[in-house]
């Protein structure tokens, strides 16, 4: 059966653990698997600005023996000049897999229905599953485990990273705390899905508006940019409302002494996170950025294997 990675809960707990173990193996031996040797192409479609996604997928596809085929979404005219199903049918006959960084989750689902090859969500407005796999790999490297750890996510809990932490953290058996103002709290449907997953993994989910409560005794503290792509018109309101959630040294001090600080980047020092935390000794942001390559290679190996 054709598998895709469109949202974090597309993976069962066992599949998530399998992918993370594969990513760790590929990090230790980068050229040990070459399913794209030939080379076969992987299409990377970008509707949004990109640095880590393009560089990490490009490098990873090359290490797997393949060719990264970059498609600029605005030039292709996806959804305007050509329908998503038509693009899917055309690109799916040229590439072994499709990686898409776009806006609406529905577009990714439509692409997956018609492509005939695995489709990977490289970011949508709703989820960022590749970033979360990189974050989980990073946490496991620094903490030695995932299940039972407490992670606090601060700020815009309604963004794709908040939703992905709820789903992926619960899948890993972690205790996920979201601290966000009322207008920035996660979608109720996503929270309910995460709570259902947590009942099977021993994790838990909590949503509150108090950042200190969320951070207290946490093992991992996470934040994300407050003005995501497409939210630029809301910048003043966002910066004012989210100010109490800035991850500075005073707030970070409520976490465990060995807690780590995470940010998926790009980071705005002095806005959602202070420089002394982002650049401090307990920051693991550069490991997160590197690990995008290793987990995305694992995703491609796993999906291509499932596709046969």
mmCIF file of N, CA and C in Angstrom, residues 163-223:
data_model
loop_
_atom_site.group_PDB
_atom_site.id
_atom_site.type_symbol
_atom_site.label_atom_id
_atom_site.label_comp_id
_atom_site.label_asym_id
_atom_site.label_seq_id
_atom_site.Cartn_x
_atom_site.Cartn_y
_atom_site.Cartn_z
ATOM 1 N N UNK A 163 0.776 22.135 16.824
ATOM 2 C CA UNK A 163 -0.019 20.943 16.506
ATOM 3 C C UNK A 163 0.868 19.714 16.352
ATOM 4 N N UNK A 164 1.995 19.897 15.686
ATOM 5 C CA UNK A 164 2.875 18.751 15.471
ATOM 6 C C UNK A 164 3.491 18.257 16.779
ATOM 7 N N UNK A 165 3.829 19.184 17.672
ATOM 8 C CA UNK A 165 4.364 18.734 18.970
ATOM 9 C C UNK A 165 3.307 17.955 19.749
ATOM 10 N N UNK A 166 2.059 18.398 19.683
ATOM 11 C CA UNK A 166 1.002 17.659 20.376
ATOM 12 C C UNK A 166 0.925 16.225 19.861
ATOM 13 N N UNK A 167 0.859 16.073 18.547
ATOM 14 C CA UNK A 167 0.644 14.749 17.963
ATOM 15 C C UNK A 167 1.896 13.872 18.057
ATOM 16 N N UNK A 168 3.041 14.417 17.674
ATOM 17 C CA UNK A 168 4.266 13.613 17.674
ATOM 18 C C UNK A 168 4.756 13.340 19.094
ATOM 19 N N UNK A 169 4.629 14.339 19.975
ATOM 20 C CA UNK A 169 5.041 14.134 21.363
ATOM 21 C C UNK A 169 4.193 13.069 22.041
ATOM 22 N N UNK A 170 2.883 13.131 21.820
ATOM 23 C CA UNK A 170 1.992 12.117 22.397
ATOM 24 C C UNK A 170 2.315 10.740 21.830
ATOM 25 N N UNK A 171 2.609 10.671 20.541
ATOM 26 C CA UNK A 171 2.964 9.395 19.908
ATOM 27 C C UNK A 171 4.217 8.805 20.545
ATOM 28 N N UNK A 172 5.152 9.674 20.930
ATOM 29 C CA UNK A 172 6.405 9.224 21.553
ATOM 30 C C UNK A 172 6.249 8.929 23.041
ATOM 31 N N UNK A 173 5.053 9.135 23.596
ATOM 32 C CA UNK A 173 4.850 8.876 25.021
ATOM 33 C C UNK A 173 5.350 9.993 25.915
ATOM 34 N N UNK A 174 5.456 11.208 25.368
ATOM 35 C CA UNK A 174 5.923 12.343 26.163
ATOM 36 C C UNK A 174 4.732 13.066 26.807
ATOM 37 N N UNK A 175 5.039 13.861 27.815
ATOM 38 C CA UNK A 175 4.034 14.718 28.451
ATOM 39 C C UNK A 175 4.158 16.103 27.811
ATOM 40 N N UNK A 176 3.186 16.469 26.997
ATOM 41 C CA UNK A 176 3.260 17.691 26.197
ATOM 42 C C UNK A 176 2.426 18.786 26.857
ATOM 43 N N UNK A 177 3.077 19.885 27.180
ATOM 44 C CA UNK A 177 2.376 21.043 27.751
ATOM 45 C C UNK A 177 2.452 22.200 26.743
ATOM 46 N N UNK A 178 1.308 22.776 26.425
ATOM 47 C CA UNK A 178 1.256 23.945 25.562
ATOM 48 C C UNK A 178 0.868 25.142 26.416
ATOM 49 N N UNK A 179 1.661 26.206 26.382
ATOM 50 C CA UNK A 179 1.325 27.452 27.076
ATOM 51 C C UNK A 179 1.144 28.533 26.026
ATOM 52 N N UNK A 180 -0.095 29.020 25.902
ATOM 53 C CA UNK A 180 -0.414 30.001 24.868
ATOM 54 C C UNK A 180 -1.592 30.850 25.317
ATOM 55 N N UNK A 181 -1.659 32.111 24.858
ATOM 56 C CA UNK A 181 -2.849 32.927 25.156
ATOM 57 C C UNK A 181 -4.096 32.266 24.579
ATOM 58 N N UNK A 182 -5.240 32.650 25.078
ATOM 59 C CA UNK A 182 -6.488 32.007 24.662
ATOM 60 C C UNK A 182 -6.676 32.020 23.148
ATOM 61 N N UNK A 183 -6.325 33.127 22.508
ATOM 62 C CA UNK A 183 -6.533 33.239 21.054
ATOM 63 C C UNK A 183 -5.485 32.480 20.247
ATOM 64 N N UNK A 184 -4.492 31.905 20.906
ATOM 65 C CA UNK A 184 -3.407 31.208 20.202
ATOM 66 C C UNK A 184 -3.286 29.748 20.663
ATOM 67 N N UNK A 185 -4.345 29.228 21.241
ATOM 68 C CA UNK A 185 -4.283 27.845 21.710
ATOM 69 C C UNK A 185 -4.612 26.870 20.576
ATOM 70 N N UNK A 186 -4.172 25.649 20.689
ATOM 71 C CA UNK A 186 -4.295 24.685 19.585
ATOM 72 C C UNK A 186 -5.744 24.396 19.218
ATOM 73 N N UNK A 187 -5.929 23.953 18.002
ATOM 74 C CA UNK A 187 -7.227 23.496 17.528
ATOM 75 C C UNK A 187 -7.731 22.364 18.430
ATOM 76 N N UNK A 188 -9.005 22.445 18.808
ATOM 77 C CA UNK A 188 -9.555 21.455 19.731
ATOM 78 C C UNK A 188 -9.484 20.041 19.140
ATOM 79 N N UNK A 189 -9.719 19.943 17.845
ATOM 80 C CA UNK A 189 -9.672 18.631 17.213
ATOM 81 C C UNK A 189 -8.286 17.995 17.293
ATOM 82 N N UNK A 190 -7.248 18.806 17.108
ATOM 83 C CA UNK A 190 -5.878 18.288 17.195
ATOM 84 C C UNK A 190 -5.571 17.869 18.630
ATOM 85 N N UNK A 191 -5.995 18.695 19.586
ATOM 86 C CA UNK A 191 -5.759 18.363 20.992
ATOM 87 C C UNK A 191 -6.451 17.050 21.356
ATOM 88 N N UNK A 192 -7.670 16.873 20.886
ATOM 89 C CA UNK A 192 -8.394 15.625 21.179
ATOM 90 C C UNK A 192 -7.685 14.421 20.560
ATOM 91 N N UNK A 193 -7.180 14.578 19.331
ATOM 92 C CA UNK A 193 -6.441 13.470 18.710
ATOM 93 C C UNK A 193 -5.193 13.130 19.515
ATOM 94 N N UNK A 194 -4.497 14.158 19.977
ATOM 95 C CA UNK A 194 -3.277 13.926 20.758
ATOM 96 C C UNK A 194 -3.597 13.229 22.074
ATOM 97 N N UNK A 195 -4.678 13.656 22.715
ATOM 98 C CA UNK A 195 -5.059 13.021 23.995
ATOM 99 C C UNK A 195 -5.410 11.553 23.780
ATOM 100 N N UNK A 196 -6.065 11.252 22.671
ATOM 101 C CA UNK A 196 -6.418 9.858 22.381
ATOM 102 C C UNK A 196 -5.158 9.024 22.180
ATOM 103 N N UNK A 197 -4.190 9.585 21.455
ATOM 104 C CA UNK A 197 -2.921 8.871 21.262
ATOM 105 C C UNK A 197 -2.230 8.652 22.601
ATOM 106 N N UNK A 198 -2.226 9.698 23.441
ATOM 107 C CA UNK A 198 -1.507 9.624 24.721
ATOM 108 C C UNK A 198 -2.048 8.522 25.625
ATOM 109 N N UNK A 199 -3.333 8.223 25.498
ATOM 110 C CA UNK A 199 -3.888 7.153 26.335
ATOM 111 C C UNK A 199 -3.302 5.786 25.985
ATOM 112 N N UNK A 200 -2.727 5.675 24.783
ATOM 113 C CA UNK A 200 -2.149 4.387 24.363
ATOM 114 C C UNK A 200 -0.644 4.334 24.579
ATOM 115 N N UNK A 201 -0.008 5.475 24.812
ATOM 116 C CA UNK A 201 1.462 5.514 24.905
ATOM 117 C C UNK A 201 1.973 5.855 26.305
ATOM 118 N N UNK A 202 1.064 6.249 27.210
ATOM 119 C CA UNK A 202 1.492 6.649 28.543
ATOM 120 C C UNK A 202 1.872 8.110 28.638
ATOM 121 N N UNK A 203 1.691 8.866 27.552
ATOM 122 C CA UNK A 203 1.964 10.296 27.579
ATOM 123 C C UNK A 203 0.769 11.068 28.101
ATOM 124 N N UNK A 204 0.843 12.394 27.962
ATOM 125 C CA UNK A 204 -0.273 13.231 28.389
ATOM 126 C C UNK A 204 -0.209 14.552 27.632
ATOM 127 N N UNK A 205 -1.319 15.274 27.672
ATOM 128 C CA UNK A 205 -1.433 16.550 26.968
ATOM 129 C C UNK A 205 -2.070 17.565 27.904
ATOM 130 N N UNK A 206 -1.491 18.760 27.992
ATOM 131 C CA UNK A 206 -2.060 19.834 28.808
ATOM 132 C C UNK A 206 -1.956 21.139 28.038
ATOM 133 N N UNK A 207 -3.030 21.900 28.035
ATOM 134 C CA UNK A 207 -3.053 23.207 27.370
ATOM 135 C C UNK A 207 -3.462 24.245 28.393
ATOM 136 N N UNK A 208 -2.639 25.309 28.540
ATOM 137 C CA UNK A 208 -2.881 26.332 29.554
ATOM 138 C C UNK A 208 -2.398 27.667 28.989
ATOM 139 N N UNK A 209 -2.619 28.737 29.748
ATOM 140 C CA UNK A 209 -2.106 30.031 29.308
ATOM 141 C C UNK A 209 -0.978 30.546 30.200
ATOM 142 N N UNK A 210 -0.508 29.714 31.115
ATOM 143 C CA UNK A 210 0.532 30.136 32.060
ATOM 144 C C UNK A 210 1.890 29.551 31.654
ATOM 145 N N UNK A 211 2.818 30.387 31.164
ATOM 146 C CA UNK A 211 4.108 29.843 30.724
ATOM 147 C C UNK A 211 4.939 29.254 31.858
ATOM 148 N N UNK A 212 4.839 29.827 33.058
ATOM 149 C CA UNK A 212 5.642 29.316 34.180
ATOM 150 C C UNK A 212 5.181 27.914 34.559
ATOM 151 N N UNK A 213 3.873 27.710 34.612
ATOM 152 C CA UNK A 213 3.350 26.378 34.925
ATOM 153 C C UNK A 213 3.818 25.350 33.899
ATOM 154 N N UNK A 214 3.809 25.748 32.636
ATOM 155 C CA UNK A 214 4.219 24.820 31.579
ATOM 156 C C UNK A 214 5.700 24.469 31.678
ATOM 157 N N UNK A 215 6.525 25.446 31.986
ATOM 158 C CA UNK A 215 7.977 25.239 31.974
ATOM 159 C C UNK A 215 8.474 24.555 33.258
ATOM 160 N N UNK A 216 7.736 24.687 34.340
ATOM 161 C CA UNK A 216 8.217 24.177 35.627
ATOM 162 C C UNK A 216 8.596 22.689 35.545
ATOM 163 N N UNK A 217 9.870 22.408 35.849
ATOM 164 C CA UNK A 217 10.431 21.046 35.872
ATOM 165 C C UNK A 217 10.371 20.329 34.526
ATOM 166 N N UNK A 218 10.246 21.087 33.443
ATOM 167 C CA UNK A 218 10.233 20.473 32.107
ATOM 168 C C UNK A 218 11.645 20.003 31.730
ATOM 169 N N UNK A 219 11.693 18.964 30.909
ATOM 170 C CA UNK A 219 12.968 18.451 30.388
ATOM 171 C C UNK A 219 13.362 19.166 29.093
ATOM 172 N N UNK A 220 12.363 19.624 28.369
ATOM 173 C CA UNK A 220 12.566 20.248 27.058
ATOM 174 C C UNK A 220 11.662 21.473 26.974
ATOM 175 N N UNK A 221 12.222 22.614 26.546
ATOM 176 C CA UNK A 221 11.417 23.826 26.369
ATOM 177 C C UNK A 221 11.568 24.272 24.914
ATOM 178 N N UNK A 222 10.414 24.463 24.259
ATOM 179 C CA UNK A 222 10.386 24.727 22.822
ATOM 180 C C UNK A 222 9.648 26.025 22.550
ATOM 181 N N UNK A 223 10.150 26.799 21.609
ATOM 182 C CA UNK A 223 9.382 27.915 21.106
ATOM 183 C C UNK A 223 9.562 27.987 19.592
#
